[in-house]
Amino acid sequence: MSLKNSFKFSLIYTLILILQTLSISLASLPQDLFHLKIASKIRTDEQSLLSVSTDYGNLTTSIPDAVLYPSSPHDISSLIRFSYSSSNPFPIAPRGNGHSINGQASAQDGVVINMTSLGYGHSNRIIVSIVNQYVDVGGEKLWIDLLHETLKYGLTPSSWTDYLHLTVGGTLSVGGISGQTSRYGPQISNVLELDVITGQGEMITCSKDQNSDLFLAVLGGMGQFGIITRARISLSPAPQKVHWIRLVYTDVLTFTRDQERLISAENSEGSPLRLFNYVEGSFLVDRGLLGSWRSPEFFTDSDYDRMSQLVTEDGLGGVYYIEGAVYYTDEIAVQVNQELELLLGELSYVPDYAFIRNVSYVEFLDRVHDGELKLRELGEWEVPHPWLNLFVPKSRILDFDAGVIKGILSNRSAAGIILMYPMNRNMWDDRMSTMIPDEEIFYTFGLLRSSSREKLQVMIDENDKILQFCNLAGIKYKQYLPHYATTKGWMKHFGKKWNNFLAMKAKYDPELILSPGSTILSSYI
């Protein structure tokens, strides 16, 4: 049975079970809710409930009792205030583009807020300040829309995620990372100000200078302390074009050494070693030398043939490659080309295995969307995605590679992306909620796989084996897009920040109303 047909059968069976429970879907919501002014924006029909019952991960199903389609932040505030003042407060979760993996945007027996409806009919949800070089943007807006709007003024945010069809509020609630993070910091490090609605329904403007505890808690806070309805994000002059580069390696030591060289902050200003604006590393499995949904058109068929031959000749399970990007404008193109040539001459990739494409800035940033469209055509986008994302200390990355990439994953049979690239800790604000390792350089490991239902449990088991390996080997990793089944796991994740997490939760969401899908306090109180 194909991936598409297998998942379709499983989905139909799941929907039957959901429909059997809809008859009691209103049982836990106070009926007074439907007498509020926002009642006309609250839906309880089957289509609305089913539309938010799962997410991109397709690993969980959770049915809310209702869905709110707000037309303003005040609608969200009214809903939360009602729940907070009720004798039996009900859970509420904001949902953007539904790209969470483990049901983080769900609200079983509660209300899911369809955040994207905030932008309907409103043209003032993205406002660019040319003089001050920032943009005020609604939390419901997609990063791709933000990009197109700021480019009208020759400006752009500096930090991105690899996939731009995500909401601003969604990525700021987890961190927001990509190959730009090593140079510009995660997206949360580029935020100047927020409008947040707390678990009491209060609408609060916050920044590092105003209500700073809320500002720092909400950024990377997984929706636990408030819902982001507006973010002020710093901008910089936008480039026009990009040298998009991939360099192939056959050994992990050289691969990691060159990546760390490219993100080094010790090079003097103007050095070609600081030229790359984006650095990511990947491991391409031999079985995966057929393309990638992240950039399906980058390599030609002859490129794949050459890399497959390289893998076969060296007896490898795959190849590593560094993906880099150099931004430029026509005015500095000659200088950039000269510096790039010098830089490539100082790196240790496999000779004659440097691949370079010249694309527009927008084409590079939105590169993953083309892969999405192709997978949607094949019916292989809305399938299970048992992703695992870790931050691994630099000091243990070779041990991690040996135990995971050359060990646990060496015989894997399912398609997927394996990312492994370094970041600089000094580009993060440790007061924010996203947890990172203590070392000055740490690696992002992303195991981004798609699965059929038949192979899903195998992949989940492999994810568990990876975590078990790290624990037994003493590798002090942190999960990105974290998911733990117990509060004990969350306590270990937050470590010394756990008490602060509890204090902020008690201050801004004392009734535990917001974002219950993360299950952080499910067994604690």
CSV table of C-alpha atoms in Angstrom, one decimal, residues 56 99 144 147 160-166 177-180 244 246 278 280 282 292-298 321 323 357 359-376 381 385 387 417 419 448:
chain,number,residue,atom,x,y,z
A,56,TYR,CA,1.2,18.9,10.5
A,99,HIS,CA,2.5,23.3,11.7
A,144,ILE,CA,6.1,35.0,3.5
A,147,LEU,CA,8.7,39.3,3.5
A,160,TRP,CA,14.1,33.4,9.2
A,161,THR,CA,12.9,29.8,9.4
A,162,ASP,CA,13.5,27.5,6.5
A,163,TYR,CA,9.8,27.4,5.7
A,164,LEU,CA,8.1,30.8,5.5
A,165,HIS,CA,4.5,29.7,5.4
A,166,LEU,CA,4.3,29.8,9.2
A,177,ILE,CA,15.7,29.0,13.7
A,178,SER,CA,17.5,28.4,10.4
A,179,GLY,CA,20.9,28.8,8.8
A,180,GLN,CA,20.7,32.6,9.5
A,244,TRP,CA,23.3,29.6,-3.1
A,246,ARG,CA,26.4,23.4,-1.5
A,278,TYR,CA,23.4,31.5,6.0
A,280,GLU,CA,23.3,24.8,7.4
A,282,SER,CA,22.9,18.1,6.2
A,292,SER,CA,14.7,16.9,-1.3
A,293,TRP,CA,11.4,18.5,-0.6
A,294,ARG,CA,13.4,21.4,0.9
A,295,SER,CA,14.9,22.4,-2.5
A,296,PRO,CA,13.9,19.8,-5.1
A,297,GLU,CA,15.4,21.7,-8.1
A,298,PHE,CA,18.9,22.5,-6.7
A,321,TYR,CA,27.1,18.8,2.7
A,323,GLU,CA,24.6,24.7,2.4
A,357,ARG,CA,23.3,28.6,-8.1
A,359,VAL,CA,18.9,33.1,-7.4
A,360,SER,CA,16.8,36.0,-6.2
A,361,TYR,CA,16.6,36.7,-2.5
A,362,VAL,CA,12.9,35.7,-2.4
A,363,GLU,CA,13.6,32.5,-4.4
A,364,PHE,CA,16.1,31.5,-1.8
A,365,LEU,CA,14.1,32.3,1.2
A,366,ASP,CA,10.9,30.6,-0.1
A,367,ARG,CA,12.8,27.6,-1.5
A,368,VAL,CA,10.9,25.0,0.6
A,369,HIS,CA,7.5,26.0,-0.7
A,370,ASP,CA,8.3,24.5,-4.1
A,371,GLY,CA,8.9,21.2,-2.5
A,372,GLU,CA,5.7,21.5,-0.5
A,373,LEU,CA,3.7,22.0,-3.7
A,374,LYS,CA,5.2,18.9,-5.3
A,375,LEU,CA,4.4,16.8,-2.3
A,376,ARG,CA,0.9,18.1,-2.2
A,381,TRP,CA,2.3,16.3,2.4
A,385,HIS,CA,5.8,13.5,10.4
A,387,TRP,CA,10.1,14.8,13.6
A,417,ILE,CA,16.0,15.2,5.9
A,419,LEU,CA,20.1,18.5,9.4
A,448,LEU,CA,12.7,15.6,9.5
